[in-house]
Amino acid sequence: MKSLSWKKWITVLAAISTVLFLVMCGGNQSQNGGVAGGEDLQSIAEARGLTPADLVAAAKTYMPTGKHDDYFMFASGGHSGQVLVIGMPSMRLLKVIGVFTPEPWQGWGYSNETREIMQGGNVDGKALHWGDTHHPALSETDGDYDGQFCFINDKANARIAVIDLRDFETKQIVKNPLSLSDHGGSMVTPNTEYIIEGGQYAMPWSGKYASLKDYKEKYRGMVTFWKFDRKKGRIDESKSFALELPPYWQDLADAGKLVSDGWVFLNSFNTEMSTGGVEEGNPPFEAGASQRDMDYLHVINLKKAVKVFEAGKVSKINGFNVISLKTSVAEGLLHFVPEPKSPHGVDVTPDGNFLVISGKLDPHVTIFNFNKIKSAIENKTFSGKDDYGVPILDYDTVLETQIEVGLGPLHTQFDQNGFAYTSLFLESAVARWTLGGDFTKKHGKEGWTLIDKISVHYNVGHIAVAEGDNVNPDGKYLVSLNKWAVDRFGNVGPLLPQNFQLIDISNPDGNMQLLYDMPIGIGEPHYAQIIKADKIKSWEVYPEIGWNPGTQSKDPNGIRPGEEKVVRRGNKVEIWMSAVRSHYNPERVEVRKGDHVIWHITNVERAKDATHGFALPGFDFNLSLEPGETQTIEFVADREGVYPFYCTEFCSALHLEMAGYFLIKP
Ligand code: CUK
Ligand code: CUA
């Protein structure tokens, strides 16, 4: 665009400003006849140094007040342990959902109900206060996002959380009983029967201490299939099981779809089984785990594994159902495919026919053909076995092709036009290439060819295309989740935000266009999934007064106006309080030092957005009580004094008066 002459530039600008003017006059912002204050677009653009491309980008992303975004992006919040909900294309942050980390605004982790959910993720009884969220997975029906649930893994502690999208709140956290780290999670099978959680750093199989000298014998990898009960909206641990895997470091996973439905694919690295020890003169992990030219793609027959599990061919490890490696081999549940050098992402194409593997130390993506894999398994076309007896399929037999896409390929997404997009970490770019096969042919394209690239800023990890990993991609937009921002934003000190970049991919015959930079100052988000906004049917207020979001049902301690009371039994004081604009009832609560206090608060409002808070100073409590919601806090009144409690949501003109006194007398 820089090469445009001044005259042409003005012509383009004028054209755009005419279009913008017409658009604005058509909307309800046009009472003043378009741009405010008599300024015209051209002079604003000149003053701000905006190019025509900038103006187009602005027009494509600007969301006038009151208008809603077309998509919701669910992004991992990285170290924050939370999930971010972002409107697209405006890239406005709509919500940070409390998941693995307490979140005061939502009262997440302070009430009995929310604490109990968080405690589901305790490790050996120890409560954790953060997580490293990596891969959100939206629930699917027939391989398409259905907008009902979102799952996310905590890589740091091997946990999975379930978020109900009726109220965008976390309902369950499960701790993996076999491992302390996971990475190949969370992904879902096409009807959300199972949530996949693959491990990462191999662990002693006993769950206890084992010397690294005994790594090959005593350390193991795993993949867990959590059974999801959609009606209950919860994982059913008793119907879940895991597969014991060799102590390679399993990486990302993807579920098969359509033709490959019932199969699961899981990458691995460190098939060298390096155990590090740079301090003792050993090669560091980064070298030790990258020696071999090939690692193993794990091909898992999940349908068959479920039958083996249901036939009871499992052992219990830490009380959890596990199919041993021996059984997996004997029953033909697990096969390996050699995959180039330290791969990272494995992504199944929308038609389920191909698996795209990115080798982070190889400039190619490697594409395997699922039907070839299936027949190689049937015909036993093996090239050998690994140390643990797992058959290795012959590489050339199952390979479809390789495409050179650029340096450091990591993750691939798909659109509706038969294109695939691969992030290039080392090159700081996103490559667009055509998928061979029927899916692409249907869209008028042939062959496996690199088409173009767009630079991103910088060091991209995952990318997310709108509905870009389900059977029916939307395309239109791609978000590049960049690890480094370097020079993109104002200086906020040595810790820089990450950078989400919105890219327009809607034109199959033209270039990709960078539209918007969104700084993320909350952690290192890994993956995101993008769903059409109209698929989310969340509640506006809770269905009934006295609703407990933890159980998604009426709470026995929820009250209606007029039912407020304080009851003392011995040294136990129980309070049933209501909250409504702009008072609590009761407003005074007096207890004696040492009393055990159980305090139920119900927001009895039915108006949308009429949320009340409840802050109790000195006792570390804040609640968010959305219309209809009931929450309970419980504590010992261990210090005499006067504690003014108040509402932490500015709910009305008399919000500051929404307060009361909690008195603890000696
Ligand atoms: S990973 Cu982060 S860039 Cu944990 Cu999915 Cu690839
Ligand atoms: Cu209720 Cu402020």
XYZ file of C-alpha atoms and ligand atoms in Angstrom:
674
model
C 0.000 0.000 0.000
C 2.972 2.260 0.669
C 3.774 2.252 -3.031
C 0.482 3.899 -3.959
C 0.958 7.427 -5.234
C -0.548 10.249 -3.223
C -3.236 10.859 -5.817
C -4.307 7.235 -5.928
C -4.207 7.135 -2.164
C -6.629 10.041 -2.002
C -8.919 8.362 -4.522
C -8.984 5.150 -2.502
C -9.524 7.097 0.665
C -12.344 9.068 -0.829
C -13.997 5.879 -2.003
C -13.683 4.307 1.395
C -14.944 7.380 3.168
C -17.958 7.437 0.883
C -18.666 3.805 1.695
C -18.161 4.393 5.395
C -20.353 7.469 5.258
C -23.122 5.535 3.546
C -22.787 2.670 6.012
C -22.930 5.039 8.946
C -25.899 6.939 7.579
C -27.722 3.630 7.265
C -27.142 2.870 10.922
C -28.604 4.487 13.974
C -25.442 6.464 14.687
C -26.241 8.953 11.991
C -28.258 11.645 13.686
C -25.471 14.109 12.962
C -25.209 13.036 9.366
C -22.155 10.804 9.774
C -18.805 11.635 11.289
C -18.988 13.689 14.430
C -17.694 17.211 14.936
C -17.572 18.066 11.269
C -14.319 16.136 10.824
C -14.026 14.068 7.728
C -12.445 10.694 7.472
C -9.729 11.865 5.155
C -8.345 14.465 7.509
C -8.529 12.109 10.476
C -6.674 9.476 8.486
C -4.060 11.981 7.425
C -3.615 13.321 10.935
C -3.211 9.815 12.371
C -1.098 8.521 9.504
C -3.566 5.802 8.593
C -3.286 3.979 5.290
C -6.273 2.854 3.238
C -5.543 -0.679 4.461
C -5.778 0.580 8.040
C -9.158 2.141 7.315
C -10.437 -1.056 5.756
C -9.187 -3.008 8.770
C -10.898 -0.534 11.089
C -14.158 -0.812 9.179
C -13.982 -4.600 9.352
C -13.456 -4.741 13.098
C -15.143 -1.671 14.556
C -18.268 -2.591 16.484
C -20.691 0.292 16.953
C -22.196 0.564 20.397
C -24.993 -1.883 20.992
C -24.037 -4.187 18.133
C -22.842 -7.672 18.923
C -19.968 -9.707 17.585
C -20.518 -12.566 15.145
C -18.296 -14.969 17.050
C -17.177 -15.871 20.533
C -13.596 -16.920 20.948
C -12.828 -19.140 23.932
C -9.123 -18.758 24.624
C -7.036 -20.366 27.298
C -5.815 -17.841 29.833
C -2.437 -19.554 30.239
C -0.868 -19.038 33.668
C -3.919 -17.175 34.894
C -5.601 -20.577 35.046
C -8.730 -19.069 33.513
C -10.594 -19.024 30.203
C -10.984 -15.814 28.201
C -14.123 -15.063 26.210
C -13.494 -12.604 23.408
C -15.945 -11.167 20.883
C -14.836 -11.391 17.278
C -14.145 -9.494 15.049
C -14.076 -6.613 17.547
C -11.601 -8.515 19.776
C -13.220 -7.109 22.876
C -12.705 -9.063 26.064
C -16.146 -10.093 27.289
C -15.309 -12.286 30.238
C -12.560 -14.042 32.136
C -14.104 -17.251 33.423
C -12.718 -18.365 36.780
C -11.498 -21.929 36.472
C -8.340 -23.094 38.275
C -7.578 -19.805 40.017
C -9.811 -17.929 42.474
C -11.485 -14.986 40.741
C -12.867 -12.363 43.112
C -15.211 -10.515 40.774
C -17.126 -13.724 40.157
C -16.691 -14.790 43.771
C -15.021 -17.832 42.289
C -13.286 -19.857 44.984
C -14.711 -17.995 47.994
C -18.106 -19.570 48.608
C -18.673 -23.127 49.786
C -20.094 -24.078 46.405
C -17.230 -22.741 44.306
C -14.559 -23.913 46.755
C -15.929 -27.415 46.592
C -15.628 -27.414 42.808
C -12.068 -26.114 43.001
C -11.219 -28.770 45.566
C -12.021 -31.416 42.978
C -8.644 -30.439 41.572
C -6.673 -30.841 44.788
C -3.459 -32.831 44.504
C -3.119 -35.325 47.359
C -5.407 -33.123 49.416
C -3.438 -29.966 48.685
C -5.450 -27.038 47.338
C -3.914 -25.341 44.319
C -4.374 -21.695 43.435
C -3.377 -21.541 39.812
C -3.338 -23.562 36.638
C -1.706 -23.424 33.235
C -4.682 -23.604 30.937
C -3.823 -24.782 27.442
C -6.492 -26.163 25.181
C -10.141 -25.209 25.386
C -12.500 -27.629 23.679
C -16.090 -26.757 22.893
C -18.583 -29.594 23.090
C -19.603 -31.080 19.764
C -22.603 -32.803 18.264
C -21.841 -34.737 15.094
C -18.440 -33.090 14.975
C -19.841 -29.555 15.024
C -19.683 -27.176 17.999
C -23.025 -27.195 19.808
C -22.422 -24.320 22.237
C -23.254 -26.259 25.397
C -19.982 -26.818 27.231
C -16.341 -25.844 27.163
C -13.574 -28.000 28.612
C -10.033 -26.970 29.425
C -6.913 -28.659 30.712
C -4.387 -27.485 33.264
C -1.044 -28.614 31.952
C 0.750 -27.855 35.214
C -1.228 -30.320 37.313
C -3.027 -32.616 34.866
C -6.559 -31.453 35.501
C -9.631 -30.981 33.342
C -12.402 -28.470 33.981
C -15.966 -28.436 32.724
C -17.597 -25.067 31.992
C -21.354 -24.907 31.431
C -22.163 -22.331 28.760
C -25.658 -21.719 30.125
C -24.006 -19.464 32.689
C -20.320 -19.494 31.643
C -19.261 -20.943 34.970
C -17.013 -23.826 35.905
C -18.938 -26.814 37.219
C -16.332 -29.471 37.759
C -12.599 -29.963 38.015
C -11.127 -33.453 37.904
C -7.562 -34.348 38.785
C -5.897 -36.986 36.681
C -4.993 -39.796 39.064
C -2.029 -40.978 36.989
C -0.010 -37.934 36.102
C 1.014 -34.473 37.215
C 1.225 -33.005 33.738
C -0.977 -33.160 30.704
C -0.817 -31.593 27.306
C -2.903 -33.604 24.851
C -6.075 -32.182 26.377
C -8.677 -31.161 26.221
C -10.092 -32.435 22.971
C -13.486 -34.022 22.532
C -14.788 -36.884 20.440
C -17.345 -35.816 17.798
C -20.342 -36.303 20.082
C -18.533 -35.349 23.279
C -18.730 -38.896 24.577
C -15.168 -38.555 25.812
C -12.821 -35.748 26.734
C -9.276 -36.631 25.823
C -6.403 -35.873 28.181
C -2.953 -37.005 27.111
C -0.060 -36.729 29.552
C 3.178 -34.957 28.861
C 6.152 -35.578 31.131
C 6.257 -39.289 31.970
C 5.842 -40.186 35.631
C 6.498 -43.188 37.840
C 3.592 -45.483 37.178
C 3.131 -46.254 40.845
C 2.479 -42.580 41.495
C 5.326 -42.715 44.019
C 9.054 -42.161 43.923
C 11.153 -43.979 41.345
C 14.728 -43.134 40.429
C 15.343 -41.677 36.990
C 17.788 -44.572 36.529
C 14.708 -46.787 36.298
C 13.024 -44.512 33.781
C 12.347 -47.116 31.100
C 10.873 -49.645 33.493
C 9.098 -47.503 36.041
C 8.053 -44.332 34.259
C 5.054 -44.258 31.959
C 3.016 -41.968 29.767
C -0.752 -42.058 29.601
C -3.838 -40.915 27.780
C -7.091 -40.641 29.692
C -10.585 -40.759 28.243
C -12.969 -38.952 30.540
C -16.559 -40.032 29.987
C -18.824 -37.020 29.763
C -22.401 -37.271 30.989
C -24.078 -34.572 28.953
C -27.357 -34.740 30.875
C -25.641 -34.167 34.183
C -23.122 -31.841 32.597
C -20.360 -33.642 34.479
C -17.526 -36.053 33.850
C -18.354 -39.530 35.146
C -15.092 -40.726 36.661
C -16.331 -44.295 37.154
C -16.919 -44.670 33.423
C -13.595 -43.085 32.495
C -10.383 -44.950 31.793
C -6.797 -44.483 30.715
C -4.301 -46.240 28.493
C -0.839 -46.896 29.821
C 1.705 -45.631 27.290
C 5.486 -45.877 26.965
C 7.422 -43.143 28.767
C 7.691 -40.958 25.713
C 6.482 -37.436 26.211
C 3.043 -37.449 24.662
C 2.107 -34.144 23.113
C -0.997 -32.880 21.372
C -3.948 -35.047 20.484
C -6.884 -34.844 18.154
C -9.990 -36.950 17.808
C -10.882 -38.550 14.515
C -14.072 -37.392 12.819
C -16.435 -38.756 10.163
C -14.393 -41.561 8.493
C -11.914 -41.578 11.365
C -14.550 -41.256 14.101
C -13.706 -43.600 16.945
C -9.955 -43.078 16.622
C -7.611 -40.800 18.497
C -4.231 -39.487 17.378
C -1.570 -38.415 19.811
C 1.879 -37.061 19.063
C 4.965 -37.722 21.112
C 8.503 -36.517 21.461
C 11.445 -37.680 23.536
C 11.080 -41.199 22.214
C 14.812 -41.145 23.007
C 13.666 -41.412 26.638
C 16.276 -38.865 27.594
C 16.283 -38.147 31.311
C 18.258 -34.931 31.215
C 20.941 -34.210 33.789
C 22.942 -31.419 32.236
C 24.464 -30.816 35.676
C 26.038 -34.271 35.496
C 27.405 -33.800 31.997
C 24.442 -35.424 30.229
C 22.916 -33.784 27.203
C 20.195 -31.355 28.310
C 16.641 -32.377 27.466
C 16.525 -30.045 24.500
C 19.334 -32.013 22.855
C 18.715 -35.431 24.360
C 15.080 -35.419 23.324
C 15.825 -34.366 19.745
C 18.387 -36.940 18.631
C 16.246 -39.289 16.621
C 14.887 -38.367 13.223
C 11.513 -39.845 14.038
C 9.127 -39.885 16.967
C 5.847 -41.754 17.161
C 2.352 -40.692 16.316
C 0.155 -42.806 18.587
C -2.848 -44.178 16.702
C -5.456 -45.307 19.203
C -8.561 -47.275 18.400
C -10.829 -45.684 20.981
C -13.955 -47.571 19.936
C -12.147 -50.845 20.532
C -10.574 -49.547 23.752
C -14.047 -48.771 25.120
C -15.062 -52.393 24.424
C -11.928 -53.696 26.156
C -12.678 -51.427 29.119
C -16.309 -52.527 29.255
C -15.193 -56.154 29.127
C -13.325 -55.444 32.363
C -9.826 -55.943 31.000
C -8.486 -53.165 33.188
C -6.399 -52.818 36.282
C -6.838 -50.199 38.962
C -4.028 -47.740 39.458
C -4.625 -45.133 42.132
C -8.209 -46.375 42.051
C -8.548 -45.493 38.368
C -9.353 -47.788 35.430
C -6.262 -48.399 33.317
C -5.741 -50.581 30.280
C -2.166 -51.826 30.494
C 0.266 -51.427 27.642
C 0.382 -55.199 27.334
C -3.384 -55.411 26.924
C -3.345 -52.522 24.432
C -0.785 -54.335 22.300
C -2.549 -57.705 22.600
C -5.928 -56.194 21.717
C -4.548 -54.048 18.889
C -5.597 -50.750 20.490
C -2.321 -48.947 19.896
C -0.129 -48.518 16.840
C 2.669 -46.129 16.093
C 3.404 -44.164 12.954
C 6.897 -42.686 12.642
C 6.618 -38.894 12.472
C 9.373 -36.426 11.753
C 11.536 -35.056 14.516
C 9.950 -33.621 17.620
C 6.476 -32.993 16.273
C 4.032 -30.678 17.968
C 0.524 -30.417 16.538
C -1.604 -33.170 15.059
C -4.745 -31.937 13.349
C -7.417 -33.965 11.606
C -8.864 -32.461 8.408
C -12.580 -31.532 8.377
C -13.460 -34.640 6.367
C -11.545 -36.850 8.792
C -9.384 -38.284 6.011
C -5.978 -36.826 6.773
C -3.778 -36.083 9.754
C -1.533 -33.063 9.537
C 1.598 -33.313 11.666
C 3.860 -30.342 12.287
C 7.471 -31.180 13.055
C 8.743 -28.207 14.993
C 12.319 -28.921 13.821
C 11.297 -29.745 10.266
C 10.090 -27.167 7.707
C 7.408 -29.565 6.467
C 3.995 -30.589 7.497
C 3.628 -34.323 7.123
C 0.260 -35.618 6.035
C -0.891 -39.135 6.762
C -3.858 -40.774 5.136
C -6.277 -42.303 7.613
C -7.528 -44.973 5.207
C -3.952 -46.037 4.553
C -3.351 -46.222 8.295
C -6.446 -48.346 8.700
C -5.459 -50.805 6.005
C -1.857 -50.947 7.236
C -3.234 -51.966 10.633
C -5.542 -54.551 9.047
C -2.773 -55.947 6.816
C -0.142 -55.668 9.543
C 2.165 -53.641 7.337
C 4.629 -53.029 10.139
C 8.206 -51.855 9.945
C 9.022 -53.063 13.438
C 8.117 -52.685 17.091
C 9.233 -50.266 19.739
C 10.915 -51.353 22.994
C 7.504 -51.950 24.548
C 6.182 -54.182 21.778
C 3.977 -51.582 20.111
C 3.791 -52.252 16.350
C 5.117 -49.465 14.136
C 3.320 -48.940 10.841
C 5.453 -48.570 7.742
C 5.967 -44.854 7.209
C 5.865 -44.828 3.386
C 2.748 -46.981 3.338
C 0.659 -44.541 5.358
C 2.198 -41.276 4.182
C 0.112 -39.116 1.876
C 2.567 -36.304 1.284
C 4.804 -33.666 2.802
C 4.595 -29.956 2.107
C 7.344 -27.487 2.828
C 5.549 -24.663 4.610
C 8.346 -22.836 6.423
C 10.331 -22.755 9.638
C 8.955 -24.111 12.868
C 5.481 -25.348 11.927
C 3.333 -25.954 15.002
C -0.424 -26.064 14.494
C -2.880 -26.351 11.621
C -6.464 -25.189 11.161
C -8.875 -25.412 8.252
C -11.435 -23.271 6.475
C -14.483 -23.873 4.321
C -12.634 -23.229 1.060
C -10.338 -26.227 1.180
C -7.386 -24.375 2.675
C -5.264 -25.330 5.608
C -3.362 -22.812 7.728
C -0.204 -23.661 9.626
C 1.494 -21.493 12.227
C 5.244 -21.038 11.761
C 6.851 -20.239 15.087
C 10.413 -19.600 13.911
C 9.346 -17.677 10.857
C 6.656 -15.632 12.665
C 4.192 -16.297 9.899
C 1.052 -18.216 9.021
C 1.162 -20.354 5.874
C -1.920 -21.010 3.779
C -1.898 -24.158 1.669
C -4.373 -26.268 -0.245
C -5.459 -29.572 1.105
C -5.529 -32.361 -1.394
C -8.406 -34.786 -1.275
C -12.131 -34.586 -1.800
C -12.788 -31.781 0.660
C -10.579 -29.458 -1.348
C -11.819 -30.693 -4.715
C -15.327 -29.847 -3.611
C -14.099 -26.289 -3.301
C -12.498 -26.226 -6.719
C -8.923 -26.766 -5.646
C -6.479 -29.590 -6.265
C -3.304 -30.896 -4.804
C -1.170 -30.064 -1.830
C 0.385 -26.669 -2.432
C 1.656 -23.772 -0.408
C -0.319 -20.709 -1.570
C 0.837 -17.763 0.507
C 2.011 -16.574 3.881
C 1.343 -13.651 6.156
C 3.751 -12.280 8.741
C 2.620 -12.141 12.352
C 4.164 -10.354 15.325
C 5.776 -12.485 16.651
C 6.518 -16.159 17.255
C 3.099 -17.629 16.763
C 2.024 -20.708 18.680
C -1.518 -21.814 18.001
C -3.817 -20.328 15.436
C -7.591 -20.483 15.525
C -9.909 -20.248 12.532
C -13.622 -19.666 13.103
C -14.988 -23.163 13.747
C -11.705 -24.252 12.175
C -11.256 -27.631 13.770
C -14.708 -29.098 13.413
C -16.341 -30.868 10.465
C -17.821 -27.669 9.156
C -15.359 -24.762 9.324
C -16.568 -21.197 8.951
C -13.292 -19.621 7.883
C -13.552 -15.829 7.472
C -11.222 -15.033 10.373
C -8.051 -16.475 11.763
C -6.533 -15.463 15.078
C -2.803 -15.842 15.485
C -1.893 -16.412 19.128
C 1.577 -14.877 19.269
C 3.986 -15.550 22.098
C 6.079 -12.421 21.648
C 4.864 -8.859 21.143
C 8.280 -7.076 21.151
C 7.429 -3.696 19.589
C 3.675 -3.905 19.087
C 2.515 -2.056 22.201
C 3.602 0.696 24.559
C 6.250 -0.255 27.084
C 4.783 -1.778 30.232
C 8.075 -3.021 31.642
C 10.077 -6.154 30.923
C 7.091 -8.520 31.047
C 5.264 -7.923 27.800
C 1.734 -8.895 26.893
C 1.079 -11.647 24.383
C -0.442 -10.592 21.097
C -3.565 -11.986 19.479
C -3.704 -10.893 15.860
C -6.924 -11.016 13.923
C -6.466 -11.911 10.263
C -9.058 -11.763 7.513
C -8.951 -14.995 5.483
C -12.300 -14.533 3.761
C -10.950 -14.008 0.248
C -9.864 -17.346 -1.246
C -8.405 -15.643 -4.305
C -6.611 -12.791 -2.559
C -4.188 -12.305 0.254
C -4.779 -12.691 3.936
C -5.136 -9.319 5.650
C -4.009 -8.402 9.136
C -6.841 -6.533 10.871
C -6.182 -6.048 14.545
C -3.735 -6.525 17.423
C -5.144 -7.477 20.795
C -2.733 -7.441 23.740
C -3.312 -10.147 26.342
C -1.873 -9.105 29.674
C -2.924 -12.093 31.701
C -0.747 -15.090 30.876
C 0.391 -17.053 27.879
C -2.745 -18.253 26.205
C -2.214 -21.320 24.063
C -5.189 -22.367 22.090
C -8.581 -20.890 21.293
C -11.735 -22.117 19.651
C -14.091 -19.787 17.855
C -17.828 -20.463 17.705
C -20.662 -18.667 15.963
C -22.276 -16.408 18.534
C -25.800 -17.577 17.718
C -24.934 -21.107 18.831
C -24.579 -19.969 22.425
C -27.891 -19.910 24.232
C -26.962 -18.777 27.681
C -29.342 -17.703 30.421
C -30.060 -14.044 31.013
C -30.837 -14.605 34.677
C -30.871 -17.818 36.723
C -34.026 -19.856 36.101
C -35.398 -19.542 39.646
C -34.790 -17.453 42.737
C -32.516 -19.455 45.006
C -30.501 -21.053 42.228
C -27.258 -22.824 43.006
C -24.954 -22.643 39.973
C -22.735 -25.344 41.487
C -25.493 -27.917 41.112
C -27.495 -26.071 38.434
C -30.617 -26.574 40.531
C -32.602 -24.855 43.277
C -30.595 -24.588 46.470
C -32.396 -25.770 49.638
C -30.996 -22.648 51.306
C -32.226 -20.274 48.639
C -34.955 -17.980 49.970
C -37.694 -15.731 48.639
C -38.271 -12.234 50.028
C -39.858 -12.513 53.476
C -38.103 -15.759 54.363
C -34.982 -14.113 55.792
C -33.886 -15.341 59.225
C -30.994 -15.876 61.617
C -30.974 -19.121 63.619
C -28.616 -19.977 66.449
C -27.973 -23.571 67.531
C -25.326 -23.748 70.220
C -22.344 -21.897 68.830
C -23.548 -22.334 65.292
C -25.188 -19.286 63.719
C -26.902 -19.718 60.397
C -28.050 -16.718 58.362
C -30.464 -16.676 55.454
C -30.081 -13.266 53.854
C -31.625 -11.683 50.791
C -30.063 -9.092 48.506
C -32.122 -6.717 46.393
C -31.652 -3.140 45.171
C -30.502 -1.564 47.449
C -30.359 -3.457 50.691
C -29.525 -6.687 52.376
C -31.958 -8.228 54.795
C -30.866 -8.541 57.588
C -28.588 -5.531 57.693
C -27.224 -6.231 61.151
C -25.813 -9.568 62.162
C -24.323 -10.044 65.597
C -22.527 -13.179 66.746
C -20.205 -14.110 69.578
C -16.495 -14.643 69.226
C -15.836 -18.289 68.366
C -19.203 -18.849 66.702
C -19.331 -20.977 63.594
C -21.066 -18.864 60.967
C -22.933 -20.239 57.957
C -24.210 -17.441 55.784
C -26.550 -18.021 52.828
C -27.235 -15.062 50.568
C -29.805 -15.024 47.796
C -30.140 -12.352 45.166
C -33.902 -12.169 44.772
C -33.821 -9.971 41.679
C -35.278 -11.032 38.322
C -33.944 -8.110 36.273
C -31.133 -8.771 33.813
C -27.737 -7.501 34.983
C -28.990 -6.726 38.513
C -26.007 -8.405 40.151
C -25.059 -7.788 43.765
C -21.770 -8.468 45.440
C -21.041 -9.296 49.036
C -17.717 -8.330 50.558
C -16.877 -9.227 54.126
C -13.702 -7.367 55.085
C -11.037 -9.108 57.086
C -12.409 -12.547 56.298
C -11.331 -12.827 52.657
C -14.775 -13.149 51.142
C -16.301 -11.650 48.074
C -19.322 -13.061 46.306
C -21.016 -12.320 43.034
C -24.722 -12.914 43.250
C -26.307 -12.812 39.855
C -30.099 -12.446 39.620
C -31.619 -15.493 41.304
C -28.338 -16.869 42.646
C -27.708 -18.278 46.120
C -24.230 -18.698 47.596
C -23.034 -19.791 51.011
C -19.970 -18.809 52.999
C -18.819 -20.485 56.160
C -16.205 -19.433 58.707
C -15.362 -19.124 62.352
C -15.879 -15.669 63.842
C -12.480 -15.774 65.488
C -11.787 -12.044 66.058
C -14.031 -9.730 67.963
C -14.824 -6.455 66.247
C -17.128 -4.678 63.849
C -17.017 -5.604 60.202
C -18.993 -3.493 57.733
C -20.033 -5.632 54.790
C -21.107 -4.100 51.518
C -22.233 -4.752 47.978
C -19.337 -4.778 45.507
C -21.400 -4.244 42.346
C -22.565 -0.711 41.634
C -26.163 -1.854 41.382
C -28.208 1.316 41.861
C -27.992 4.972 42.765
C -28.122 3.888 46.403
C -25.531 1.170 45.961
C -23.245 2.695 48.595
C -26.104 2.317 51.056
C -26.272 -1.390 50.287
C -24.251 -2.351 53.318
C -24.572 -3.674 56.827
C -22.720 -4.383 60.049
C -21.404 -7.761 61.107
C -20.543 -7.569 64.772
C -18.531 -10.074 66.738
C -18.827 -9.487 70.429
C -16.413 -10.863 72.974
S 0.796 -25.887 22.894
Cu 1.226 -23.860 23.318
S 1.783 -23.312 21.269
Cu 0.588 -26.215 24.925
Cu -1.012 -26.409 22.297
Cu 1.491 -25.440 20.825
Cu -26.104 -4.201 45.310
Cu -24.537 -2.572 44.966
